[in-house]
Amino acid sequence: MYQFNTKTFTAVDYMIHLKERAFRATDIVENTFNVIEELEQKLNCFTEITKEAALNAAKATDDRVKDHTFGEGKTLDGVPVAFKDNMNMLGTFTTCSSQMLKNYKSTYTATCVEDLLEEGALPIGKLNMDEFAFGSSTETSVFGPSKNPHDTSRVPGGSSGGSAAAVAAGYVPIALGSDTGGSIRQPASLCGIIGIKPTYGLVSRYGVVAFGSSLDQVGPFARTMADAALAMNSLCKKDPKDCTSQGSKTDFTTVIDGNVKGMKIGIVKSFLDAEGLTSEVKHKIEETAKVLEEAGAQIIEIELPNAKAAISAYYVLGPCEAFSNLARFDSVRYGYCDEGHADLASQYEASRKAGFGKEARRRIFLGSYLLSAGVYEQYYYPAQQVRTLITNDYKQAFEKVDCILAPASPRTAFKFGEISDPAQMYLSDMFTISINIAGNGGMSFPVGFGEDTNLPIGAQLIAPAFKDENMLRVASALEKHYGPAEIAEVK
Ligand code: GLN
């Protein structure tokens, strides 16, 4: 085997080297597993390694190299990738990091997974997450938390924390996550990498375990904009199996030229004055605005008057949808079964009690209460009205600007156990949730390290619905200035 250090390789690098026959795709898999072996005890990113599937895909890539058909019609030929463990992949466990699904083996493959595999990607494994994607730290995973590669005493963010940590540590250049309220952008920010939540409807969710069906969206993590654009091209397709998916005809690799001359970029004053935003994050976002101004963009102050109600609305709508979606895990059709009960009702009760962790149970109780007669009118209905107001705020803002710049997370990575109050944890997504509520595209781009904590900070870019190219273009200007994401040195 040809030995090399895969950590710094991007998807683009891999494909150039494969084409030049500098190494084989099977070498990539072996070397990737060496890196994982070296670091995984410290990081705990994976819930499962899929070496056989990776080697099979690598052999197919190597055959294409031999046949001189390498890369033909394939966007990610020979590129190692990994998937959040709420995404089905035939023959793997899809656990959602929950006791409830610990033994659930996928009988089919999610479209987003299929899309990358069809492009020639090598599936390295499934990635750790907060249980059923409820959380912002991966601390609710039944497999224990993943660690932030920049400081292993700190959280990687969540719920797609395993995905973000895997890319930040250099395991894989591209990983997939899902984002219902911030679960791609917040961990990307905390791990210092790129994370994209596309517009609701750009990417199929077929085969991804549902949390909040009107909010969930799948998206990629990467370290360079070139890789992120390739992943977006692979993912943004219309899928007849998910009727909300519309896909996109944009070739995202053509919009990342760093040119923002004449673009109008909004900054939200109330976001920058928000309680809970640390001064180092605020300073970084102000600095980012200056960088964009110097690159020729026009910075315009805007307001989103109803965005302050986003968290309250989300913690009504999210639990209601989660309560409905999680009803299927009843120990009969799906999920952990506590055997030996005399009647079905007690089997349900015991199985769901033992199968779901604390945060999942909290959301189920909340959702079931909020949807009950008499209560529904007081909470669910107004939350939907707030949703319309927030969506209109964004529509109005995007009449004035092409993209919005905001913090992704109010602070840098926190220590394990530091945030024990769930209501405090919910504030992790104070700048990301309104985007899911409105359905726009949002992403986090790493703009360096905080002056106080010396930990990564992400700038959030928000695009009008189905104009995700706007935020990718702005991010490419930031990449020109700040450079691509740094590989974390795991200590
Ligand atoms: N942190 C938020 C929550 O706990 C968002 C999670 C997500 O986007 N999946 O619900």
Short mmCIF file of C-alpha atoms and ligand atoms in Angstrom, two decimals:
data_model
loop_
_atom_site.label_atom_id
_atom_site.label_comp_id
_atom_site.label_asym_id
_atom_site.label_seq_id
_atom_site.Cartn_x
_atom_site.Cartn_y
_atom_site.Cartn_z
CA MET A 1 0.00 0.00 0.00
CA TYR A 2 1.15 3.51 -0.80
CA GLN A 3 1.22 5.40 2.49
CA PHE A 4 0.36 9.06 2.76
CA ASN A 5 -1.28 11.42 5.20
CA THR A 6 -4.84 11.95 4.02
CA LYS A 7 -5.69 14.65 6.55
CA THR A 8 -5.04 17.67 4.38
CA PHE A 9 -6.55 16.30 1.18
CA THR A 10 -9.61 17.98 -0.22
CA ALA A 11 -12.08 16.26 -2.54
CA VAL A 12 -10.57 18.17 -5.45
CA ASP A 13 -7.02 17.06 -4.45
CA TYR A 14 -8.08 13.43 -4.27
CA MET A 15 -9.57 13.52 -7.73
CA ILE A 16 -6.50 15.22 -9.26
CA HIS A 17 -4.18 12.63 -7.69
CA LEU A 18 -6.37 9.71 -8.74
CA LYS A 19 -6.47 10.98 -12.28
CA GLU A 20 -2.70 11.34 -12.32
CA ARG A 21 -2.47 7.84 -10.83
CA ALA A 22 -0.41 9.12 -7.89
CA PHE A 23 -2.28 6.59 -5.74
CA ARG A 24 -5.27 4.29 -5.95
CA ALA A 25 -8.68 4.75 -4.39
CA THR A 26 -8.05 1.63 -2.30
CA ASP A 27 -4.96 3.41 -0.89
CA ILE A 28 -7.21 6.31 0.08
CA VAL A 29 -9.49 3.99 2.02
CA GLU A 30 -6.60 2.27 3.84
CA ASN A 31 -4.93 5.58 4.72
CA THR A 32 -8.23 7.09 5.84
CA PHE A 33 -8.75 4.17 8.21
CA ASN A 34 -5.22 4.70 9.56
CA VAL A 35 -6.11 8.27 10.47
CA ILE A 36 -9.35 7.14 12.05
CA GLU A 37 -7.51 4.52 14.07
CA GLU A 38 -5.06 7.16 15.24
CA LEU A 39 -7.67 9.67 16.39
CA GLU A 40 -11.00 8.00 16.94
CA GLN A 41 -10.44 7.11 20.59
CA LYS A 42 -10.03 10.79 21.29
CA LEU A 43 -12.83 12.06 19.05
CA ASN A 44 -15.62 9.44 18.94
CA CYS A 45 -17.02 10.66 15.61
CA PHE A 46 -18.26 7.38 14.18
CA THR A 47 -21.13 5.16 15.19
CA GLU A 48 -20.13 2.63 12.54
CA ILE A 49 -17.28 2.14 10.09
CA THR A 50 -18.24 0.77 6.68
CA LYS A 51 -14.90 -0.52 5.45
CA GLU A 52 -16.29 -3.14 3.12
CA ALA A 53 -18.60 -0.71 1.34
CA ALA A 54 -15.73 1.80 1.09
CA LEU A 55 -13.37 -0.79 -0.40
CA ASN A 56 -15.99 -1.94 -2.90
CA ALA A 57 -16.59 1.64 -4.04
CA ALA A 58 -12.82 2.21 -4.20
CA LYS A 59 -12.36 -0.83 -6.42
CA ALA A 60 -15.00 0.54 -8.80
CA THR A 61 -13.13 3.88 -8.90
CA ASP A 62 -9.83 2.10 -9.57
CA ASP A 63 -11.46 0.15 -12.39
CA ARG A 64 -12.61 3.41 -13.95
CA VAL A 65 -9.05 4.74 -13.71
CA LYS A 66 -7.84 1.62 -15.53
CA ASP A 67 -10.55 1.94 -18.18
CA HIS A 68 -9.80 5.62 -18.70
CA THR A 69 -13.36 6.47 -17.65
CA PHE A 70 -12.40 7.97 -14.27
CA GLY A 71 -14.63 10.89 -13.28
CA GLU A 72 -16.84 10.59 -16.33
CA GLY A 73 -20.26 11.84 -15.23
CA LYS A 74 -19.07 11.49 -11.63
CA THR A 75 -18.60 14.55 -9.44
CA LEU A 76 -16.94 12.86 -6.45
CA ASP A 77 -15.10 9.90 -7.96
CA GLY A 78 -12.91 8.31 -5.27
CA VAL A 79 -13.69 10.90 -2.58
CA PRO A 80 -14.13 9.52 0.96
CA VAL A 81 -17.33 10.73 2.62
CA ALA A 82 -19.36 9.92 5.73
CA PHE A 83 -23.00 10.28 6.74
CA LYS A 84 -24.87 11.40 9.83
CA ASP A 85 -26.44 8.37 11.46
CA ASN A 86 -30.00 9.50 10.76
CA MET A 87 -29.42 8.70 7.08
CA ASN A 88 -30.29 5.24 5.87
CA MET A 89 -27.66 3.30 3.96
CA LEU A 90 -28.54 -0.24 2.99
CA GLY A 91 -26.89 -2.80 5.25
CA THR A 92 -25.71 -0.30 7.88
CA PHE A 93 -27.20 0.48 11.24
CA THR A 94 -29.12 3.73 11.30
CA THR A 95 -29.36 4.43 14.99
CA CYS A 96 -30.01 8.18 15.30
CA SER A 97 -27.62 7.68 18.24
CA SER A 98 -30.57 6.35 20.23
CA GLN A 99 -31.17 3.24 22.29
CA MET A 100 -34.47 3.09 20.41
CA LEU A 101 -32.78 2.30 17.09
CA LYS A 102 -29.49 0.82 18.27
CA ASN A 103 -30.23 -2.43 16.45
CA TYR A 104 -32.09 -0.99 13.47
CA LYS A 105 -30.51 -2.00 10.19
CA SER A 106 -31.39 -0.05 7.07
CA THR A 107 -33.28 -1.92 4.40
CA TYR A 108 -32.80 0.85 1.85
CA THR A 109 -30.65 3.87 1.11
CA ALA A 110 -31.56 7.54 1.57
CA THR A 111 -31.52 9.63 -1.59
CA CYS A 112 -28.82 12.00 -0.27
CA VAL A 113 -26.56 9.02 0.45
CA GLU A 114 -27.37 7.44 -2.90
CA ASP A 115 -26.61 10.74 -4.65
CA LEU A 116 -23.05 10.85 -3.31
CA LEU A 117 -22.47 7.15 -3.94
CA GLU A 118 -23.64 7.51 -7.53
CA GLU A 119 -21.11 10.28 -7.97
CA GLY A 120 -18.38 7.79 -7.06
CA ALA A 121 -17.86 8.74 -3.40
CA LEU A 122 -16.40 6.19 -0.95
CA PRO A 123 -18.64 5.62 2.12
CA ILE A 124 -16.34 5.55 5.17
CA GLY A 125 -19.00 5.31 7.87
CA LYS A 126 -21.90 6.71 9.85
CA LEU A 127 -21.48 9.66 12.18
CA ASN A 128 -22.48 10.37 15.75
CA MET A 129 -25.19 12.91 16.57
CA ASP A 130 -27.48 14.11 19.30
CA GLU A 131 -30.24 11.56 19.84
CA PHE A 132 -32.78 11.97 17.01
CA ALA A 133 -31.05 15.31 16.26
CA PHE A 134 -32.32 16.93 19.47
CA GLY A 135 -29.48 19.03 20.82
CA SER A 136 -26.50 21.28 20.18
CA SER A 137 -23.56 19.34 21.61
CA THR A 138 -23.86 15.55 20.84
CA GLU A 139 -24.10 15.06 24.60
CA THR A 140 -27.47 13.31 24.17
CA SER A 141 -25.98 10.51 22.03
CA VAL A 142 -26.34 7.01 23.44
CA PHE A 143 -22.78 6.37 22.24
CA GLY A 144 -21.37 9.25 24.28
CA PRO A 145 -20.42 12.63 22.88
CA SER A 146 -18.08 13.39 20.01
CA LYS A 147 -15.22 15.74 20.89
CA ASN A 148 -14.23 19.01 19.28
CA PRO A 149 -10.96 18.32 17.41
CA HIS A 150 -9.69 21.82 18.28
CA ASP A 151 -10.05 21.13 22.01
CA THR A 152 -11.21 17.69 23.09
CA SER A 153 -12.52 19.02 26.42
CA ARG A 154 -15.17 20.88 24.44
CA VAL A 155 -18.27 19.97 22.45
CA PRO A 156 -18.20 19.88 18.66
CA GLY A 157 -21.70 21.37 18.59
CA GLY A 158 -24.75 19.50 17.42
CA SER A 159 -26.78 17.83 16.48
CA SER A 160 -24.49 16.94 13.53
CA GLY A 161 -21.43 17.11 15.80
CA GLY A 162 -19.85 13.86 14.59
CA SER A 163 -20.06 15.07 10.98
CA ALA A 164 -18.45 18.43 11.78
CA ALA A 165 -15.70 16.90 13.93
CA ALA A 166 -14.91 14.29 11.25
CA VAL A 167 -14.31 16.98 8.64
CA ALA A 168 -12.43 19.31 11.02
CA ALA A 169 -10.10 16.46 12.05
CA GLY A 170 -9.39 15.57 8.42
CA TYR A 171 -11.01 12.12 8.43
CA VAL A 172 -13.00 12.95 5.31
CA PRO A 173 -13.18 16.09 3.15
CA ILE A 174 -16.99 15.93 2.91
CA ALA A 175 -19.64 14.71 5.36
CA LEU A 176 -23.40 15.09 5.41
CA GLY A 177 -25.51 16.46 8.22
CA SER A 178 -29.08 17.57 8.74
CA ASP A 179 -30.33 20.90 10.04
CA THR A 180 -33.74 21.49 11.62
CA GLY A 181 -32.85 24.55 13.70
CA GLY A 182 -29.10 24.93 13.29
CA SER A 183 -27.64 21.43 13.41
CA ILE A 184 -25.31 21.93 10.44
CA ARG A 185 -24.37 25.58 10.91
CA GLN A 186 -23.72 25.59 14.69
CA PRO A 187 -21.34 22.57 14.70
CA ALA A 188 -19.62 23.91 11.56
CA SER A 189 -19.06 27.17 13.43
CA LEU A 190 -17.77 25.44 16.57
CA CYS A 191 -15.42 23.18 14.58
CA GLY A 192 -14.16 25.88 12.22
CA ILE A 193 -15.37 24.40 8.94
CA ILE A 194 -17.95 25.11 6.24
CA GLY A 195 -21.50 23.84 6.82
CA ILE A 196 -24.41 24.47 4.47
CA LYS A 197 -28.13 24.23 5.14
CA PRO A 198 -29.64 24.58 1.70
CA THR A 199 -33.02 26.19 1.10
CA TYR A 200 -35.89 23.98 2.27
CA GLY A 201 -36.75 21.94 -0.82
CA LEU A 202 -33.35 21.88 -2.51
CA VAL A 203 -32.28 18.47 -1.20
CA SER A 204 -34.32 15.29 -0.80
CA ARG A 205 -34.96 14.02 2.73
CA TYR A 206 -36.16 10.60 1.56
CA GLY A 207 -34.59 8.01 3.84
CA VAL A 208 -33.49 10.52 6.48
CA VAL A 209 -35.19 9.88 9.82
CA ALA A 210 -37.63 12.78 10.20
CA PHE A 211 -37.51 15.22 13.13
CA GLY A 212 -39.49 18.30 12.04
CA SER A 213 -40.71 17.65 8.53
CA SER A 214 -41.45 21.29 7.72
CA LEU A 215 -37.97 22.33 8.91
CA ASP A 216 -35.51 19.48 8.20
CA GLN A 217 -32.94 19.88 5.44
CA VAL A 218 -29.85 17.87 4.50
CA GLY A 219 -26.56 19.57 3.68
CA PRO A 220 -22.80 19.15 3.41
CA PHE A 221 -19.77 19.94 5.58
CA ALA A 222 -16.46 20.69 3.84
CA ARG A 223 -13.21 22.60 4.33
CA THR A 224 -13.08 24.43 1.00
CA MET A 225 -15.74 26.15 -1.05
CA ALA A 226 -14.71 24.12 -4.10
CA ASP A 227 -15.53 20.90 -2.23
CA ALA A 228 -18.73 22.38 -0.79
CA ALA A 229 -19.88 23.37 -4.29
CA LEU A 230 -19.22 19.85 -5.61
CA ALA A 231 -21.24 18.39 -2.75
CA MET A 232 -24.09 20.84 -3.44
CA ASN A 233 -24.09 19.86 -7.10
CA SER A 234 -24.40 16.21 -6.11
CA LEU A 235 -27.18 16.82 -3.58
CA CYS A 236 -29.47 19.47 -5.07
CA LYS A 237 -31.61 17.27 -7.26
CA LYS A 238 -35.34 16.84 -7.57
CA ASP A 239 -36.38 13.52 -6.08
CA PRO A 240 -39.78 11.99 -6.88
CA LYS A 241 -39.59 10.19 -3.51
CA ASP A 242 -39.67 13.49 -1.57
CA CYS A 243 -42.45 15.70 -2.89
CA THR A 244 -40.95 18.78 -1.16
CA SER A 245 -37.74 18.48 -3.18
CA GLN A 246 -37.40 20.79 -6.14
CA GLY A 247 -33.67 20.51 -6.81
CA SER A 248 -31.60 23.19 -8.55
CA LYS A 249 -30.19 23.71 -12.00
CA THR A 250 -27.35 25.90 -10.72
CA ASP A 251 -23.80 24.65 -11.15
CA PHE A 252 -22.49 25.81 -7.78
CA THR A 253 -18.85 25.49 -8.87
CA THR A 254 -19.38 28.47 -11.20
CA VAL A 255 -20.49 30.91 -8.48
CA ILE A 256 -17.52 30.64 -6.11
CA ASP A 257 -15.20 33.07 -7.89
CA GLY A 258 -14.83 35.39 -4.90
CA ASN A 259 -16.42 38.28 -6.74
CA VAL A 260 -18.87 40.21 -4.58
CA LYS A 261 -18.51 43.58 -6.30
CA GLY A 262 -21.83 45.41 -6.18
CA MET A 263 -23.51 42.78 -4.01
CA LYS A 264 -25.71 44.08 -1.24
CA ILE A 265 -25.16 42.38 2.09
CA GLY A 266 -27.44 42.96 5.06
CA ILE A 267 -26.43 43.01 8.69
CA VAL A 268 -29.08 42.70 11.37
CA LYS A 269 -28.51 45.22 14.12
CA SER A 270 -30.66 43.45 16.69
CA PHE A 271 -28.62 40.26 16.16
CA LEU A 272 -25.37 42.04 16.92
CA ASP A 273 -26.87 43.62 20.04
CA ALA A 274 -28.45 40.38 21.23
CA GLU A 275 -27.98 39.32 24.83
CA GLY A 276 -25.82 36.21 24.98
CA LEU A 277 -23.67 37.07 21.97
CA THR A 278 -20.06 37.11 23.17
CA SER A 279 -17.94 40.11 22.30
CA GLU A 280 -15.34 38.04 20.43
CA VAL A 281 -18.00 36.64 18.09
CA LYS A 282 -19.49 40.11 17.62
CA HIS A 283 -16.07 41.54 16.75
CA LYS A 284 -15.42 38.78 14.24
CA ILE A 285 -18.72 39.39 12.47
CA GLU A 286 -17.99 43.13 12.33
CA GLU A 287 -14.56 42.34 10.92
CA THR A 288 -16.18 40.01 8.33
CA ALA A 289 -18.48 42.84 7.23
CA LYS A 290 -15.41 45.04 6.66
CA VAL A 291 -13.71 42.30 4.67
CA LEU A 292 -16.73 42.08 2.39
CA GLU A 293 -16.93 45.84 2.06
CA GLU A 294 -13.28 45.97 1.03
CA ALA A 295 -14.01 43.28 -1.55
CA GLY A 296 -16.56 45.62 -3.14
CA ALA A 297 -19.83 44.65 -1.48
CA GLN A 298 -22.20 47.18 0.00
CA ILE A 299 -23.15 46.63 3.63
CA ILE A 300 -26.70 47.63 4.48
CA GLU A 301 -28.30 47.61 7.91
CA ILE A 302 -31.59 45.71 7.96
CA GLU A 303 -34.09 44.62 10.56
CA LEU A 304 -35.95 41.34 11.04
CA PRO A 305 -38.45 42.59 13.64
CA ASN A 306 -40.05 39.22 14.36
CA ALA A 307 -36.92 37.07 14.41
CA LYS A 308 -36.75 37.42 18.20
CA ALA A 309 -39.81 35.18 18.43
CA ALA A 310 -38.14 32.43 16.37
CA ILE A 311 -36.92 30.30 19.29
CA SER A 312 -40.31 30.39 21.01
CA ALA A 313 -42.09 29.46 17.79
CA TYR A 314 -39.55 26.70 17.05
CA TYR A 315 -39.95 25.08 20.47
CA VAL A 316 -43.65 24.80 19.75
CA LEU A 317 -43.52 23.71 16.11
CA GLY A 318 -40.44 21.48 16.45
CA PRO A 319 -41.71 19.33 19.35
CA CYS A 320 -45.17 19.05 17.74
CA GLU A 321 -43.67 17.67 14.54
CA ALA A 322 -41.18 15.52 16.44
CA PHE A 323 -43.97 14.07 18.58
CA SER A 324 -45.84 13.04 15.43
CA ASN A 325 -42.76 11.69 13.65
CA LEU A 326 -41.54 9.72 16.66
CA ALA A 327 -44.89 7.98 17.12
CA ARG A 328 -43.73 5.26 14.72
CA PHE A 329 -41.12 4.04 17.18
CA ASP A 330 -43.59 1.94 19.09
CA SER A 331 -41.58 -1.27 19.63
CA VAL A 332 -43.84 -3.09 17.15
CA ARG A 333 -43.28 -1.46 13.77
CA TYR A 334 -39.91 0.03 14.70
CA GLY A 335 -37.62 0.31 17.60
CA TYR A 336 -36.44 -1.11 20.86
CA CYS A 337 -38.81 -3.61 22.47
CA ASP A 338 -39.01 -4.21 26.18
CA GLU A 339 -40.27 -7.79 26.07
CA GLY A 340 -42.43 -9.78 28.43
CA HIS A 341 -45.41 -7.50 29.04
CA ALA A 342 -48.89 -8.93 29.38
CA ASP A 343 -50.58 -6.27 27.26
CA LEU A 344 -49.65 -3.99 24.40
CA ALA A 345 -50.15 -0.73 26.29
CA SER A 346 -47.57 -1.64 28.92
CA GLN A 347 -45.16 -2.85 26.23
CA TYR A 348 -45.48 0.52 24.47
CA GLU A 349 -44.96 2.41 27.67
CA ALA A 350 -41.96 0.43 28.90
CA SER A 351 -40.29 0.33 25.47
CA ARG A 352 -40.64 4.03 24.79
CA LYS A 353 -39.51 4.87 28.30
CA ALA A 354 -36.37 2.76 27.97
CA GLY A 355 -35.75 3.50 24.28
CA PHE A 356 -35.84 7.29 24.33
CA GLY A 357 -33.38 9.43 26.26
CA LYS A 358 -34.30 12.38 28.44
CA GLU A 359 -34.26 15.11 25.79
CA ALA A 360 -36.27 13.01 23.32
CA ARG A 361 -38.86 12.31 26.01
CA ARG A 362 -39.00 16.00 26.87
CA ARG A 363 -39.79 16.86 23.24
CA ILE A 364 -42.42 14.11 22.99
CA PHE A 365 -44.18 15.26 26.16
CA LEU A 366 -44.07 18.86 25.00
CA GLY A 367 -45.41 18.01 21.55
CA SER A 368 -48.21 15.85 22.87
CA TYR A 369 -49.26 18.54 25.35
CA LEU A 370 -49.06 21.35 22.79
CA LEU A 371 -51.25 19.48 20.31
CA SER A 372 -53.94 18.54 22.81
CA ALA A 373 -57.42 20.04 22.59
CA GLY A 374 -57.68 23.47 24.14
CA VAL A 375 -53.91 23.94 24.21
CA TYR A 376 -53.41 23.73 20.47
CA GLU A 377 -55.22 27.03 19.91
CA GLN A 378 -53.03 28.80 22.45
CA TYR A 379 -49.64 27.69 21.16
CA TYR A 380 -49.50 25.82 17.87
CA TYR A 381 -51.77 28.21 16.01
CA PRO A 382 -49.98 31.43 17.11
CA ALA A 383 -46.62 29.76 16.42
CA GLN A 384 -47.73 29.23 12.83
CA GLN A 385 -48.74 32.89 12.64
CA VAL A 386 -45.32 33.90 13.95
CA ARG A 387 -43.85 31.69 11.24
CA THR A 388 -45.63 33.71 8.57
CA LEU A 389 -44.41 36.98 10.11
CA ILE A 390 -40.78 35.78 10.15
CA THR A 391 -41.03 34.51 6.57
CA ASN A 392 -42.36 37.92 5.50
CA ASP A 393 -39.53 39.69 7.37
CA TYR A 394 -37.01 37.76 5.29
CA LYS A 395 -38.94 38.40 2.08
CA GLN A 396 -38.89 42.12 2.76
CA ALA A 397 -35.21 42.11 3.72
CA PHE A 398 -34.32 40.30 0.51
CA GLU A 399 -35.95 43.05 -1.52
CA LYS A 400 -33.08 45.23 -0.28
CA VAL A 401 -30.14 42.81 -0.06
CA ASP A 402 -28.74 39.72 -1.82
CA CYS A 403 -27.44 38.00 1.28
CA ILE A 404 -27.44 38.52 5.06
CA LEU A 405 -24.41 38.27 7.34
CA ALA A 406 -24.94 37.17 10.96
CA PRO A 407 -23.27 35.15 13.68
CA ALA A 408 -23.82 31.40 13.34
CA SER A 409 -23.42 30.60 17.04
CA PRO A 410 -23.54 33.17 19.86
CA ARG A 411 -20.32 31.75 21.33
CA THR A 412 -17.42 29.42 20.65
CA ALA A 413 -17.35 25.75 21.71
CA PHE A 414 -18.33 25.15 25.34
CA LYS A 415 -17.05 22.51 27.74
CA PHE A 416 -18.79 19.19 28.26
CA GLY A 417 -21.42 19.56 30.95
CA GLU A 418 -21.11 23.35 30.96
CA ILE A 419 -24.68 23.90 29.73
CA SER A 420 -27.00 21.66 31.72
CA ASP A 421 -30.19 23.72 31.54
CA PRO A 422 -32.08 22.71 28.38
CA ALA A 423 -33.48 26.23 27.92
CA GLN A 424 -29.90 27.57 27.88
CA MET A 425 -28.89 24.90 25.38
CA TYR A 426 -31.79 25.95 23.14
CA LEU A 427 -30.22 29.41 22.87
CA SER A 428 -27.29 27.90 20.94
CA ASP A 429 -29.42 28.26 17.84
CA MET A 430 -30.65 31.81 18.47
CA PHE A 431 -29.23 33.02 15.14
CA THR A 432 -29.97 29.95 13.03
CA ILE A 433 -33.53 28.91 13.87
CA SER A 434 -35.37 31.74 12.10
CA ILE A 435 -33.84 30.55 8.81
CA ASN A 436 -35.41 27.08 9.16
CA ILE A 437 -38.69 28.72 10.08
CA ALA A 438 -38.63 30.86 6.93
CA GLY A 439 -37.10 28.10 4.78
CA ASN A 440 -34.19 30.15 3.42
CA GLY A 441 -30.68 28.89 2.76
CA GLY A 442 -28.06 29.43 5.46
CA MET A 443 -24.44 28.46 5.91
CA SER A 444 -21.51 28.93 8.24
CA PHE A 445 -18.06 29.89 7.00
CA PRO A 446 -15.00 29.82 9.34
CA VAL A 447 -13.59 33.33 9.80
CA GLY A 448 -10.81 32.59 12.24
CA PHE A 449 -10.41 32.21 15.98
CA GLY A 450 -11.81 34.22 18.86
CA GLU A 451 -9.60 36.82 20.55
CA ASP A 452 -10.60 35.53 24.01
CA THR A 453 -11.05 31.78 23.64
CA ASN A 454 -8.81 31.12 20.61
CA LEU A 455 -11.52 28.77 19.32
CA PRO A 456 -13.11 28.76 15.85
CA ILE A 457 -15.84 31.24 14.91
CA GLY A 458 -18.22 30.91 11.98
CA ALA A 459 -19.93 33.70 10.08
CA GLN A 460 -23.43 32.83 9.01
CA LEU A 461 -24.54 33.79 5.51
CA ILE A 462 -28.25 33.71 4.70
CA ALA A 463 -29.65 33.58 1.18
CA PRO A 464 -33.11 34.18 -0.27
CA ALA A 465 -35.01 30.92 -0.85
CA PHE A 466 -33.62 29.05 -3.87
CA LYS A 467 -30.86 31.63 -4.33
CA ASP A 468 -28.29 29.63 -2.38
CA GLU A 469 -25.70 30.65 -4.96
CA ASN A 470 -25.72 34.12 -3.36
CA MET A 471 -24.38 32.86 -0.04
CA LEU A 472 -21.88 30.53 -1.70
CA ARG A 473 -20.53 33.48 -3.69
CA VAL A 474 -20.14 35.60 -0.57
CA ALA A 475 -18.48 32.68 1.24
CA SER A 476 -16.00 32.36 -1.63
CA ALA A 477 -15.01 36.00 -1.08
CA LEU A 478 -14.45 35.20 2.59
CA GLU A 479 -12.37 32.18 1.61
CA LYS A 480 -10.21 34.46 -0.52
CA HIS A 481 -9.49 36.57 2.54
CA TYR A 482 -9.45 34.04 5.39
CA GLY A 483 -8.29 30.98 3.46
CA PRO A 484 -9.92 27.56 3.65
CA ALA A 485 -10.72 25.83 6.95
CA GLU A 486 -7.76 24.69 9.01
CA ILE A 487 -7.29 21.05 9.93
CA ALA A 488 -7.50 20.81 13.70
CA GLU A 489 -4.46 19.53 15.51
CA VAL A 490 -5.92 16.96 17.86
CA LYS A 491 -4.18 16.88 21.22
N1 GLN B 1 -30.46 22.45 18.50
C1 GLN B 1 -31.77 22.46 17.93
C2 GLN B 1 -32.64 21.45 18.64
O1 GLN B 1 -32.19 20.92 19.58
C3 GLN B 1 -31.69 22.15 16.46
C4 GLN B 1 -31.41 20.74 16.16
C5 GLN B 1 -31.36 20.43 14.71
O2 GLN B 1 -31.19 21.32 13.87
N2 GLN B 1 -31.52 19.17 14.39
O3 GLN B 1 -33.74 21.21 18.27
#
